[in-house]
Coordinates of C-alpha atoms in Angstrom, one line a residue:
M1 CA 0.0 0.0 0.0
E2 CA 2.9 2.4 0.8
E3 CA 4.5 1.8 -2.6
Y4 CA 1.1 2.5 -4.2
D5 CA 0.9 5.8 -2.4
Q6 CA 4.4 6.7 -3.5
L7 CA 3.5 5.9 -7.1
I8 CA 0.4 8.2 -6.9
A9 CA 2.5 11.0 -5.4
S10 CA 5.1 10.6 -8.2
R11 CA 2.4 10.6 -10.8
R12 CA 1.0 13.9 -9.4
Q13 CA 4.5 15.4 -9.4
I14 CA 5.1 14.4 -13.0
G15 CA 1.7 15.8 -13.9
G16 CA 2.5 19.1 -12.3
Q17 CA 5.9 19.3 -14.0
S18 CA 4.3 18.4 -17.3
A19 CA 1.9 21.3 -16.9
R20 CA 4.7 23.7 -16.1
V21 CA 6.7 22.5 -19.2
R22 CA 3.6 23.1 -21.4
V23 CA 3.2 26.7 -20.0
L24 CA 6.9 27.4 -20.6
A25 CA 6.8 26.0 -24.1
Q26 CA 3.8 28.2 -24.9
R27 CA 5.6 31.3 -23.5
A28 CA 8.7 30.5 -25.6
K29 CA 6.5 30.2 -28.7
Q30 CA 4.9 33.6 -27.9
A31 CA 8.3 35.2 -27.4
A32 CA 9.6 33.8 -30.7
Q33 CA 6.5 35.1 -32.4
L34 CA 7.0 38.5 -30.8
L35 CA 10.6 38.6 -32.1
D36 CA 9.4 37.6 -35.6
D37 CA 6.8 40.4 -35.5
L38 CA 9.3 42.9 -34.4
E39 CA 11.7 41.9 -37.1
A40 CA 9.0 42.2 -39.7
L41 CA 7.9 45.6 -38.4
I42 CA 11.5 46.9 -38.4
A43 CA 12.1 45.6 -41.9
A44 CA 8.9 47.4 -43.1
H45 CA 10.0 50.6 -41.4
R46 CA 13.6 50.4 -42.6
A47 CA 12.9 51.3 -46.2
G48 CA 11.7 54.8 -45.3
C49 CA 14.0 55.4 -42.3
P50 CA 16.4 58.3 -42.9
G51 CA 18.8 56.8 -40.3
H52 CA 19.7 54.0 -42.7
T53 CA 21.9 56.0 -44.9
R54 CA 25.0 54.1 -43.8
P55 CA 25.4 50.4 -43.2
A56 CA 24.7 49.2 -39.6
P57 CA 27.7 48.5 -37.4
A58 CA 28.8 45.0 -36.5
D59 CA 26.2 43.2 -34.4
R60 CA 28.5 42.1 -31.7
P61 CA 32.0 42.9 -30.6
E62 CA 34.7 40.2 -31.4
D63 CA 34.6 38.9 -27.8
G64 CA 30.9 37.8 -28.2
T65 CA 29.5 40.3 -25.6
T66 CA 26.3 42.2 -26.2
P67 CA 27.1 45.4 -28.1
K68 CA 27.1 48.7 -26.3
P69 CA 24.4 51.2 -27.2
P70 CA 25.6 53.8 -29.7
S71 CA 26.1 57.4 -28.7
E72 CA 23.3 59.6 -29.9
D73 CA 25.6 61.9 -31.8
V74 CA 26.6 59.3 -34.4
P75 CA 25.1 60.3 -37.7
G76 CA 23.3 57.7 -39.8
R77 CA 22.0 55.7 -36.8
C78 CA 18.5 55.1 -35.7
L79 CA 16.6 53.2 -33.1
C80 CA 15.2 50.6 -35.5
G81 CA 18.7 49.7 -36.7
D82 CA 19.9 49.3 -33.1
V83 CA 16.9 47.2 -32.2
E84 CA 17.4 45.1 -35.3
S85 CA 21.1 44.5 -34.3
L86 CA 20.1 43.5 -30.8
L87 CA 17.4 41.1 -32.0
R88 CA 19.9 39.5 -34.4
A89 CA 22.6 39.3 -31.7
H90 CA 20.3 37.6 -29.2
R91 CA 18.8 35.2 -31.8
D92 CA 22.4 34.1 -32.6
T93 CA 23.1 33.4 -28.9
V94 CA 19.9 31.3 -28.6
S95 CA 20.2 29.3 -31.8

């Protein structure tokens, strides 16, 4: 009987963990969709953005760290380009 009770308790624990994994998987899918939507929005905006007169700088420094935000006085830079670079850098670290 004691072994049966342990099996039931284990089954409940596994069920709870399974539910948490499903929630985390759904959140990961939502986050990935948000990133896809942001990339599409930035790509659509990029064509008419005056800040894209120069090529964007490298996504990441050579040491693999997250790039520092650019100073505001750098000509040819805009927020959408910076966000795009950050999205690309973080996608590269996850994949």
